[in-house]
XYZ file of C-alpha atoms in Angstrom:
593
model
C 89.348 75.299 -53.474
C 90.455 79.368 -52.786
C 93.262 77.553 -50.075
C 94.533 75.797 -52.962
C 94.666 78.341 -55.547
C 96.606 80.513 -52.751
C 99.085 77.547 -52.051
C 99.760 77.275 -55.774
C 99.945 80.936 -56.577
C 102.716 80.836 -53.675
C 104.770 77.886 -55.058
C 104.650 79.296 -58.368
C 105.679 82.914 -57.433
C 108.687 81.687 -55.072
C 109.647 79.538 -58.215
C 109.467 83.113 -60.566
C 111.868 84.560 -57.677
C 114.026 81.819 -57.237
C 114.277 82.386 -60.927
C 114.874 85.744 -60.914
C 117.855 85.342 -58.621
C 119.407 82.706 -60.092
C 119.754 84.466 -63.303
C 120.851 87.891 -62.085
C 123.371 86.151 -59.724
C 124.980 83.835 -61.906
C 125.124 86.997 -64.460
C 126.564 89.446 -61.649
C 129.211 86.759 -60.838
C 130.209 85.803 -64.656
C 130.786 89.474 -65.048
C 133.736 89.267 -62.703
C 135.406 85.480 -63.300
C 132.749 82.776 -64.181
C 135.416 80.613 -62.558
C 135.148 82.086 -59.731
C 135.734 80.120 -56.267
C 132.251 81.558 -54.878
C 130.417 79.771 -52.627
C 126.821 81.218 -51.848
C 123.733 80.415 -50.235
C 120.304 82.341 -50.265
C 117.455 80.997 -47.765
C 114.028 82.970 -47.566
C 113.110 82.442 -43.993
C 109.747 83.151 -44.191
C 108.794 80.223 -46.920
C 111.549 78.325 -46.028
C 112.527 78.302 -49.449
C 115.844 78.255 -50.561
C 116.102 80.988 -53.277
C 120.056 80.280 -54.329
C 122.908 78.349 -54.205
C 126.362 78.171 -55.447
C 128.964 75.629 -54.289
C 127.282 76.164 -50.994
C 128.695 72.687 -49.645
C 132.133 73.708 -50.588
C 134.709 75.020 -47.836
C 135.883 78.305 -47.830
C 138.055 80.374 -45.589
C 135.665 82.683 -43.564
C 137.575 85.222 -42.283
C 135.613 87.615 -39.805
C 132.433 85.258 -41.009
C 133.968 82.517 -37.813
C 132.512 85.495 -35.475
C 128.900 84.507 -36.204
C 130.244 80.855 -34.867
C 132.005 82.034 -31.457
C 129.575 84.648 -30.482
C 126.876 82.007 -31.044
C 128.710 79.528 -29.215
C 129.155 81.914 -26.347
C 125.781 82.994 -26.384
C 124.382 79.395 -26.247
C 126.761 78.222 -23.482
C 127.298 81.322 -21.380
C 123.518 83.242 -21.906
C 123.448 87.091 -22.961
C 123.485 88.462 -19.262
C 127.009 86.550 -18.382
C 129.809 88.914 -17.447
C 133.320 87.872 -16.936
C 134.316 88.500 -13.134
C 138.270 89.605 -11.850
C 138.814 89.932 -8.280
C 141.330 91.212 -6.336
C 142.312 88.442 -3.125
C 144.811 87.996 -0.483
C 146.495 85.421 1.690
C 147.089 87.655 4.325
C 145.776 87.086 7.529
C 145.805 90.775 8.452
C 147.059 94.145 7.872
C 148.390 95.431 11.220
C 148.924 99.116 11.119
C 147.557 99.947 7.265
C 150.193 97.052 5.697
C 149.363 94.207 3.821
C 151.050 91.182 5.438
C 150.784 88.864 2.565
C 150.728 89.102 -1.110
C 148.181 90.824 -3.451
C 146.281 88.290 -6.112
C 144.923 90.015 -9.101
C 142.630 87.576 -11.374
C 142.292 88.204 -14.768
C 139.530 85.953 -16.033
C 140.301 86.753 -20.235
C 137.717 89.830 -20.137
C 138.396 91.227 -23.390
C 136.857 94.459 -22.178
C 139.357 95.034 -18.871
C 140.671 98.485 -18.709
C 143.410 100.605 -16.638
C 140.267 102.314 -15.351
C 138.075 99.743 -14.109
C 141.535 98.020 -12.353
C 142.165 101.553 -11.075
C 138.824 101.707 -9.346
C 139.590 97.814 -7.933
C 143.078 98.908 -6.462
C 141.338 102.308 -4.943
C 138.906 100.505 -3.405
C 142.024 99.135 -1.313
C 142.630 102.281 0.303
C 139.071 102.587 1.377
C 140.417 99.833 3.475
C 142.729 101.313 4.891
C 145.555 99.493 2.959
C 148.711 101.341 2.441
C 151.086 99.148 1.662
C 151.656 95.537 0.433
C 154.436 93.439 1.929
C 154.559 90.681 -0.300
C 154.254 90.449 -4.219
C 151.244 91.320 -6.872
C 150.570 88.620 -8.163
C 148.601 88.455 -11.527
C 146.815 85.456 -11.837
C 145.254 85.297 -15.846
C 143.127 82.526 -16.877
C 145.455 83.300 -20.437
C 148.650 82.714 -18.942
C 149.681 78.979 -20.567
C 147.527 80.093 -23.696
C 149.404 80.644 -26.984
C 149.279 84.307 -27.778
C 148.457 84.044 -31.113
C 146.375 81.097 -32.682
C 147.867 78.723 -35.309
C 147.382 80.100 -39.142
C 147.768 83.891 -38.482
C 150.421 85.979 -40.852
C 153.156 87.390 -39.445
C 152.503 90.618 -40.928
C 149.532 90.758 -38.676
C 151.316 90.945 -35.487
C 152.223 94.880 -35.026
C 148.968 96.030 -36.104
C 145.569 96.139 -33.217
C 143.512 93.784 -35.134
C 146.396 91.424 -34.575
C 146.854 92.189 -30.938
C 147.998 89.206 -28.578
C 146.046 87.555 -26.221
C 148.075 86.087 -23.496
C 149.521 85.979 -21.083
C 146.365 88.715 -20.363
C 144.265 91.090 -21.821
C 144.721 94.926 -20.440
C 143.220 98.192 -22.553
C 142.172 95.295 -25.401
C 146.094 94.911 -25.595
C 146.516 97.912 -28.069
C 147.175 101.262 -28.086
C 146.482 104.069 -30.759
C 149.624 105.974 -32.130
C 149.491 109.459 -34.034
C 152.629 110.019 -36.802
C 152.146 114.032 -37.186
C 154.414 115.662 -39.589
C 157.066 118.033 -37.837
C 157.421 121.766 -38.976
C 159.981 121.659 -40.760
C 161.366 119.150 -43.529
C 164.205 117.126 -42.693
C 162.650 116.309 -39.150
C 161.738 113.269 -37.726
C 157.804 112.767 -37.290
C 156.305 113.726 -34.216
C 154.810 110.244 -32.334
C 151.863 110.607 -29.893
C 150.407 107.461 -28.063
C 147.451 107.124 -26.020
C 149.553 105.011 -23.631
C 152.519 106.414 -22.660
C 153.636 103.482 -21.249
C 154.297 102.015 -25.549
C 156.431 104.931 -26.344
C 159.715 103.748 -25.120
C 158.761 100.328 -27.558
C 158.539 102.629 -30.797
C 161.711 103.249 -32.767
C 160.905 106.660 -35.099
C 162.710 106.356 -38.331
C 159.905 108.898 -39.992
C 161.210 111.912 -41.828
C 159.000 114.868 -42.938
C 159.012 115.631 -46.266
C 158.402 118.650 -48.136
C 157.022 116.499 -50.975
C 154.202 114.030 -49.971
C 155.243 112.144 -53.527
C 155.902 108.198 -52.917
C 155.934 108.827 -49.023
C 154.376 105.434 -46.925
C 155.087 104.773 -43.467
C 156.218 100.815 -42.719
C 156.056 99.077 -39.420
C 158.198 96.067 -38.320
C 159.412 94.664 -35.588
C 162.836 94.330 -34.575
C 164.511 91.720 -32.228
C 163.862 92.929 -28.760
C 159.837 93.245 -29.735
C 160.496 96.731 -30.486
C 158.197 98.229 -33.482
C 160.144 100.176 -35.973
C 158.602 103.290 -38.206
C 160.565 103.686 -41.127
C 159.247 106.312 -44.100
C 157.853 109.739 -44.538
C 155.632 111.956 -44.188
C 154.217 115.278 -45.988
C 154.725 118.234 -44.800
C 151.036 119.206 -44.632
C 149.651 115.912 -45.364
C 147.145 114.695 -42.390
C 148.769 112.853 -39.156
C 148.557 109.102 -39.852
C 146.817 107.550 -36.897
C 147.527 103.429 -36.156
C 145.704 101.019 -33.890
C 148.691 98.968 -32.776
C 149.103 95.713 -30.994
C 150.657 95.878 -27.228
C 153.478 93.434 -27.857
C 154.194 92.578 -24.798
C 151.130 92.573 -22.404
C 152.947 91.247 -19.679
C 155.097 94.614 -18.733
C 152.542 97.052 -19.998
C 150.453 95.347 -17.240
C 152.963 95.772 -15.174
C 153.997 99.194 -15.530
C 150.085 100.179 -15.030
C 149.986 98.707 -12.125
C 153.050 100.304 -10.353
C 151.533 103.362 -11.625
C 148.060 102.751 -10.421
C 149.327 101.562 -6.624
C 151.822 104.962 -6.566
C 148.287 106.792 -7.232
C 146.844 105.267 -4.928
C 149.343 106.257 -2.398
C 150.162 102.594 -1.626
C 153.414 101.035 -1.104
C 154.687 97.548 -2.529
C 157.494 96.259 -1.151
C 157.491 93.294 -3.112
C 157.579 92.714 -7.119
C 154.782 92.215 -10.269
C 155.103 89.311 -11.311
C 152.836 86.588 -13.159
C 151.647 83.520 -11.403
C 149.450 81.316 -9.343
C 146.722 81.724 -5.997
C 146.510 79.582 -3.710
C 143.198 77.553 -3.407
C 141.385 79.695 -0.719
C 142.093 83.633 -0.655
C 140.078 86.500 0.785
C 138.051 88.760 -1.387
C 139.303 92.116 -1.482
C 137.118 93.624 -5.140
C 135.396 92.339 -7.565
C 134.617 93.816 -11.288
C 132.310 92.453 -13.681
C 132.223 93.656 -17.057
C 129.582 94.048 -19.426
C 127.103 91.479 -20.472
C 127.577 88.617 -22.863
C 125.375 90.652 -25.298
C 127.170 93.790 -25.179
C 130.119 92.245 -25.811
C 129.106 90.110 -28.502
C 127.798 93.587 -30.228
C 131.080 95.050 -29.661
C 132.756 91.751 -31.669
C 130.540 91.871 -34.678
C 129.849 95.505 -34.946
C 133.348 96.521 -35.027
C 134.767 92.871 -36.053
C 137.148 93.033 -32.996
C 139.318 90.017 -32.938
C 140.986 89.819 -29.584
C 137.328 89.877 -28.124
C 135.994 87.058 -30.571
C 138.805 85.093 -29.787
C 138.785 85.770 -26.063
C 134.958 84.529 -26.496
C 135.552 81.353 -27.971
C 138.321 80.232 -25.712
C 136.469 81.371 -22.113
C 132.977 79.843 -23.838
C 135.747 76.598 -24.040
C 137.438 77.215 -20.520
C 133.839 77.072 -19.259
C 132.116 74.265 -20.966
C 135.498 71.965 -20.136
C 136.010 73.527 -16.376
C 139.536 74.701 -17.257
C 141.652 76.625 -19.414
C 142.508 75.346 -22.997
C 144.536 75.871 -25.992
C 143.451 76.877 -29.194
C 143.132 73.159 -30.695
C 141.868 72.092 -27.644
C 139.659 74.392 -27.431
C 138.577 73.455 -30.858
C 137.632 70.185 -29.916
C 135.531 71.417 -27.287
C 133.296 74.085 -29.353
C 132.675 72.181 -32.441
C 130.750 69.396 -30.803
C 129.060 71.902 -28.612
C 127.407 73.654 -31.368
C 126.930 70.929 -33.102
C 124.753 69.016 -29.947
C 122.645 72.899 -29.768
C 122.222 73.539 -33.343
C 122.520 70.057 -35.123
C 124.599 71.384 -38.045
C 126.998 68.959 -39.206
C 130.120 70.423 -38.517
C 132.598 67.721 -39.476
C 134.255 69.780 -42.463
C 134.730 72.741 -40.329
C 137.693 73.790 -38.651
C 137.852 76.421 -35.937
C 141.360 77.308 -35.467
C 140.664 80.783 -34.086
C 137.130 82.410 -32.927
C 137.960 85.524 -34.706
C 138.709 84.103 -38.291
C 142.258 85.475 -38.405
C 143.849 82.008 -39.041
C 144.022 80.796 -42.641
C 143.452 77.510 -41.266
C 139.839 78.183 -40.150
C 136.974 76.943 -42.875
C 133.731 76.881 -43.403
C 130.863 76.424 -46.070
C 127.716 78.526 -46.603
C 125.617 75.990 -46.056
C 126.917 75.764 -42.734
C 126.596 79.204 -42.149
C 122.552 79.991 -43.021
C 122.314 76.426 -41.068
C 123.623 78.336 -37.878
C 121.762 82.090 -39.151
C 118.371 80.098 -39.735
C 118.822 78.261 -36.345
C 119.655 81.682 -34.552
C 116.509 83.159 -35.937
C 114.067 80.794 -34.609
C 115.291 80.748 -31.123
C 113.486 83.824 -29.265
C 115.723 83.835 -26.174
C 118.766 84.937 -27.813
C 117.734 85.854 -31.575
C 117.197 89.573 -30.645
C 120.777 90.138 -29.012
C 122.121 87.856 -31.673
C 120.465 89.716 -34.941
C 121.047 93.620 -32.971
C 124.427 92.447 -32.552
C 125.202 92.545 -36.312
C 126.399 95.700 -38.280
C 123.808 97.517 -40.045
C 123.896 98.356 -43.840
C 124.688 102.084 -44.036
C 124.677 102.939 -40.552
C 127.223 101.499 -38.365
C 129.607 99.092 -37.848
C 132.119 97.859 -40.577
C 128.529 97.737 -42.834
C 128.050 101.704 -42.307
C 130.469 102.790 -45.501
C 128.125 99.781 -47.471
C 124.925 99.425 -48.974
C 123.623 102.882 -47.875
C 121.008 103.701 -50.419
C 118.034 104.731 -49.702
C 116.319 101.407 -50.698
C 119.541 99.615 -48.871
C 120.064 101.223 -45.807
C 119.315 99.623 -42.238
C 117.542 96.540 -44.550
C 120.496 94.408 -44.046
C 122.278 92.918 -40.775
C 125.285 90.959 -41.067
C 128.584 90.161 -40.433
C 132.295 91.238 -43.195
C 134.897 90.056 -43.544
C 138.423 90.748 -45.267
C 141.886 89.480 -45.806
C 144.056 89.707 -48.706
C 142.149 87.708 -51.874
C 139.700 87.046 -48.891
C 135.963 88.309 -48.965
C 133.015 87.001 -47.314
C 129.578 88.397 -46.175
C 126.648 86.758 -43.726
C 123.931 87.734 -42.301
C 120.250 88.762 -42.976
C 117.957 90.613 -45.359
C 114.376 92.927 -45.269
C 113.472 92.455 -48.710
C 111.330 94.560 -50.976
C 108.550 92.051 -50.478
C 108.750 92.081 -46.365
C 110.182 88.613 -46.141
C 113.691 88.230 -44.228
C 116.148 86.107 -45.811
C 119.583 84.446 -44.630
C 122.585 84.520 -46.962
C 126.102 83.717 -46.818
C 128.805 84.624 -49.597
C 132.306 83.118 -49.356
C 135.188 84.589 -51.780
C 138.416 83.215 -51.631
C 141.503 83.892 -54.633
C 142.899 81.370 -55.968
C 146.556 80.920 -57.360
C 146.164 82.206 -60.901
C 143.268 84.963 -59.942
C 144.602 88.752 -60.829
C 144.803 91.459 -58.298
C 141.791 92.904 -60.784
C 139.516 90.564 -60.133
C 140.103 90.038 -56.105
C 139.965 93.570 -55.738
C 136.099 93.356 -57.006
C 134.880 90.877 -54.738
C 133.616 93.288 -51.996
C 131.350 95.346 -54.929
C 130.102 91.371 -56.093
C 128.804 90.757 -52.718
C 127.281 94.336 -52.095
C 125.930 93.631 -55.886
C 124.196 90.420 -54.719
C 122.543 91.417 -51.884
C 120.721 94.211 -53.324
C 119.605 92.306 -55.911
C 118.261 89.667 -53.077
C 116.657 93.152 -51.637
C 114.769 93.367 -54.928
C 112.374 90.139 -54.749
C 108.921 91.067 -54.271
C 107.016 88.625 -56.448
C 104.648 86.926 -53.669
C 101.521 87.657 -53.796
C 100.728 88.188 -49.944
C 104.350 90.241 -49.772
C 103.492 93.348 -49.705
C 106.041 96.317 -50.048
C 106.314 98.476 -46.792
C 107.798 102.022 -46.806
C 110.675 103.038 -44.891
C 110.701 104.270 -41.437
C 110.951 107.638 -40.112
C 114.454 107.462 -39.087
C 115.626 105.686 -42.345
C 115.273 108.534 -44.364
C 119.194 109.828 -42.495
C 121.663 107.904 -41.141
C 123.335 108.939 -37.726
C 126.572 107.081 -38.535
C 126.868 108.814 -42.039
C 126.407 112.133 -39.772
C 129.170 111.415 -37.274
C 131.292 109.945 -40.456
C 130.836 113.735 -42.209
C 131.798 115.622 -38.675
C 134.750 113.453 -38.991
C 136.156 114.421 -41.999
C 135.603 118.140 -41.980
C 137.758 117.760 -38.764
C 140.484 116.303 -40.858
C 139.490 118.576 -43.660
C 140.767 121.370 -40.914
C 143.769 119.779 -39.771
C 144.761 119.884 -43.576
C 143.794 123.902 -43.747
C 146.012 124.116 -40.990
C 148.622 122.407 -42.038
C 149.017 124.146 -45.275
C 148.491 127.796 -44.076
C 150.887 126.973 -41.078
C 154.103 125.716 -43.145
C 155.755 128.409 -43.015
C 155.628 129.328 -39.481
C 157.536 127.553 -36.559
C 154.462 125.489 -35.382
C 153.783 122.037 -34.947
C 150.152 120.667 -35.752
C 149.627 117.520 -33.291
C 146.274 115.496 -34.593
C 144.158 114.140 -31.759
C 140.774 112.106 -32.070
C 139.035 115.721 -30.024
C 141.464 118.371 -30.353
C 144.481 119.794 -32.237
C 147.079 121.078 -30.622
C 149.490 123.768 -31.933
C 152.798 124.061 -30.505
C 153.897 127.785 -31.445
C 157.115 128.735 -31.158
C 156.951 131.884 -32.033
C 157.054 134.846 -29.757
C 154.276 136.726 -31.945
C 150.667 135.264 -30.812
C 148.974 137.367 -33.566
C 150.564 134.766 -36.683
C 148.421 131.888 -35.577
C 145.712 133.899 -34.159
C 145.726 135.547 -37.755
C 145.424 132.062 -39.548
C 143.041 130.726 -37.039
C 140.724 133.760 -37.252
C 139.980 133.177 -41.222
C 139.975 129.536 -40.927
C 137.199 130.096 -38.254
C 134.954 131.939 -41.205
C 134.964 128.496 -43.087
C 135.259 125.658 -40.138
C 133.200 126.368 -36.291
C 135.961 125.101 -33.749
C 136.609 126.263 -29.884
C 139.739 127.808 -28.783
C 141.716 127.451 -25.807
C 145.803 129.065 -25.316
C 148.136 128.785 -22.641
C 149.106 132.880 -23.130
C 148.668 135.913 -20.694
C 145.366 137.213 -21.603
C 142.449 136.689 -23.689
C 141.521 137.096 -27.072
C 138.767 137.503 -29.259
C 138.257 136.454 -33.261
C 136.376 138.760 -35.187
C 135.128 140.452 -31.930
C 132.804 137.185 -31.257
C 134.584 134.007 -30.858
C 135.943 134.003 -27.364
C 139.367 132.498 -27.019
C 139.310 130.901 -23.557
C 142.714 131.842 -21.645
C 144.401 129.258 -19.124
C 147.893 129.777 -17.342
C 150.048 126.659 -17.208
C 153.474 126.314 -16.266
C 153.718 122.958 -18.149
C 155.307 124.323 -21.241
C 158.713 123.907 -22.052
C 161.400 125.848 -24.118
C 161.456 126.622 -27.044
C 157.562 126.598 -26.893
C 155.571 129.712 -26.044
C 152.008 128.588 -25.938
C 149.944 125.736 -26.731
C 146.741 126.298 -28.398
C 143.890 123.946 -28.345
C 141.435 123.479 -31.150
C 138.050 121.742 -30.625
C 134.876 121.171 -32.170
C 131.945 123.475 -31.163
C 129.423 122.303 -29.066
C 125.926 122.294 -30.993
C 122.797 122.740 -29.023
């Protein structure tokens, strides 16, 4: 009889929970809109009971919640050690006296990863051939290159920002580039731009004036008619620099503008063109990169929700399953039934316009989505990449800002996502009672919702899973006590570094306004451009800033200095500097030990 008693003690107890959270989630929700269009669904994966649901057959758009469905469709079809492969090949027969006699074929096979550097290493490893010069063409050959750049349902007002990136005709440096507005030194000026590819400044249009009033200044980014992005606005005069992850607009000739600049490097010669096209069927191998696995790519996707790789997942995962390149419905109709053969979720209401969850188009229920999270936890071969792919509560990812209480943080894995009157959240849970449960919450706005309400919908699902954290009402559950390592989080760490860096930039900025010196923000550095033929003003301001912030100095003047007789300021002659500029200094964090 004691196996029965245990049995019914267990049924009963997952009944009192699946109480408990019905009543605290229903509440948590009425508080906000009790018609809200919610969908939720809670699944305790250790009984196998369902604790919770909530229109959890109903559709919803996902948002970033479609890259738990493209990751897992590339790790079913492709396996977590995959890596996408370019080469570099040639028709030529030979190459008589250092030259090339044919043309150069560089294949692009989508890798979302690909990078000026790793292409740099591919066309230096043609000089250790001996090759000095090409007499025919480059020709890139991209797996993207008849793909649609942008998948049906996205918003316009996507397209100059990074998250809405393109991805054809090819991917190069994840198609986006970070650009710096810094405030000049003076009002009335224009707004100093910095890129991190040079190559996107002559596509920027500066229409940013610094203000000595921050009051009612935004910055606004368009695009004009020849694909050239437009910053119109202003800026504070010692407000922070604004720094934007843009798209590359035009992938195409930023590709090609690398690559002249990467052969002239290399000391090689092209007496042809760049230009975009096809191989012929048999070429010789020249190079080869591979890029990282399957699973470190999928981590990069979720962690950081990076569209252009989700979406450059889910149409290679389709180019391979079909044996050729597709289009985005096309490709559709090649994933759905693929995941639904592995998994055996009925996916018939689901549509898949995108693998990153930027189209409006793209929908999907809860139930749907703990179907594919329950499935994913049961298979061993791929359920640890999967599940370590996912941000962590607290710690990193877009999850590390979120649910970082003590009795929160690192006890929840799974996947955001957020558009305008858009909110969902999926993924898994360590609850209080050592039992790991699957959820998935879908918020969408509808017409007649206020701004009030939609702007709550993140807090509601934060809210709900930390009341799911809560159950501990089974009797052989038994409440374990955090980890070492849980007690900090390394992300909240790097987070604080961060913004005493800005906090410094700011100091600057304020105790500099007077002075002819420009303040240029940079991810590791600032850079002051002094104009003035006095060294001691800055060196002044910099030597009680130092009391209060620990930073490194470097200047481009003719001897060295010292702040408060210990600091060191490390000297370095340059004759890069040009008029009306008399030195550059460089401020960096200090190294700890």
């Amino acid at each position: 009889m004691k196996p029965l008693k245990i049995g019914i003690i267990c049924l009963l107890s997952t009944a009192i929970a699946q109480a408990d959270i019905t009543q605290d989630a229903n509440h948590l929700i009425d508080q906000i809109d009790p018609h809200l269009n919610i969908g939720v669904e809670i699944k305790d994966l250790t009984t196998h009971q369902y604790l919770y649901k909530r229109h959890a057959q109903n559709s919803f758009i996902p948002a970033s919640n479609m890259k738990l469905f493209s990751t897992a469709a590339a790790l079913l079809a492709l396996g977590p050690d995959y890596h996408f492969t370019n080469k570099l090949t040639t028709d030529a027969t030979n190459w008589d006296k250092h030259e090339l006699k044919g043309h150069l074929y560089v294949h692009l096979s989508g890798d979302p990863s690909f990078s000026s550097a790793r292409l740099a290493a591919m066309i230096n490893s043609l000089k250790q051939q001996s090759i000095q010069s090409i007499q025919g063409d480059v020709v890139l050959v991209s797996r993207y290159q008849n793909i649609s750049p942008y998948a049906p349902g996205g918003m316009t007002e996507d397209l100059p920002f990074g998250y809405g990136a393109p991805i054809a005709p090819l991917v190069l440096d994840h198609n986006r580039f970070m650009l710096t507005v810094n405030p000049n030194d003076t009002a009335g000026k224009p707004a100093i731009l910095e890129t991190s590819h040079q190559t996107q400044q002559h596509m920027l249009i500066n229409k940013v004036i610094t203000k000595k009033d921050a009051k009612n200044c935004h910055i606004h980014f368009t695009i004009d008619a020849t694909q050239a992005l437009v910053l119109n606005g202003c800026i504070g005069l010692t407000e922070h620099a604004l720094v934007q992850e843009l798209a590359v607009r035009t992938p195409l000739l930023y590709t090609q503008k690398v690559l002249k600049h990467l052969l002239q490097e290399a000391g090689i010669a092209l007496k042809g063109h760049i230009i975009l096209g096809q191989a012929p069927h048999q070429t010789l191998l020249l190079s080869q990169d591979k890029s990282p696995s399957i699973a470190q790519l999928i981590a990069k996707t979720l962690k950081h929700s990076d569209n252009l790789y989700a979406d450059s997942l889910f149409l290679h995962t389709a180019d391979k399953l079909s044996g050729r390149p597709l289009n985005w419905e096309k490709a559709q109709q090649v994933i759905k039934p693929f995941l639904h053969v592995q998994t055996g979720i009925d996916l018939n209401s689901a549509i898949f316009s995108d693998g990153s969850g930027l189209s409006r188009y793209d929908l999907l229920t809860p139930d749907q989505t703990v179907q594919l999270l329950t499935f994913l936890y049961q298979r061993f071969p791929i359920a640890y990449e999967y599940i370590a792919a996912l941000p962590v509560s607290g710690r990193d990812g877009t999850l590390q800002k979120r649910l970082k209480k003590p009795t929160q943080l690192g006890l929840i894995r799974a996947k955001t996502g957020t558009m305008k009157g858009i909110t969902s959240l999926s993924g898994y849970l360590f609850t209080a009672n050592a039992h790991i449960v699957a959820f998935a919450i879908y918020m969408n706005n509808t017409p007649q919702t206020k701004p009030a309400v939609s702007g709550r919908y993140r807090y509601l699902a934060d809210a709900l899973c930390a009341k799911i954290l809560q159950v501990s009402k089974t009797p052989h559950g038994v409440s374990k006590p955090l980890l070492s390592f849980q007690a900090s989080s390394t992300g909240q760490k790097v987070q604080k570094k961060a913004m005493k860096w800005r906090a410094l930039e700011k100091a600057l900025r304020v105790a500099l306004k007077t002075q002819a010196v420009s303040i240029l923000f940079r991810a590791d550095e600032l850079v002051l451009q002094d104009r003035q033929h006095d060294k001691q003003q800055v060196l002044n301001v910099l030597t009680k800033l130092a009391e209060t912030y620990p930073f490194a100095i470097a200047v481009t003047t003719d001897k060295p200095q010292r702040i408060n007789g210990q600091s060191a300021v490390v000297w370095a002659k340059t004759t890069k500097i040009s008029q009306p500029i008399q030195r550059l200094w460089y401020l960096k964090p200090q190294a700890s030990i």
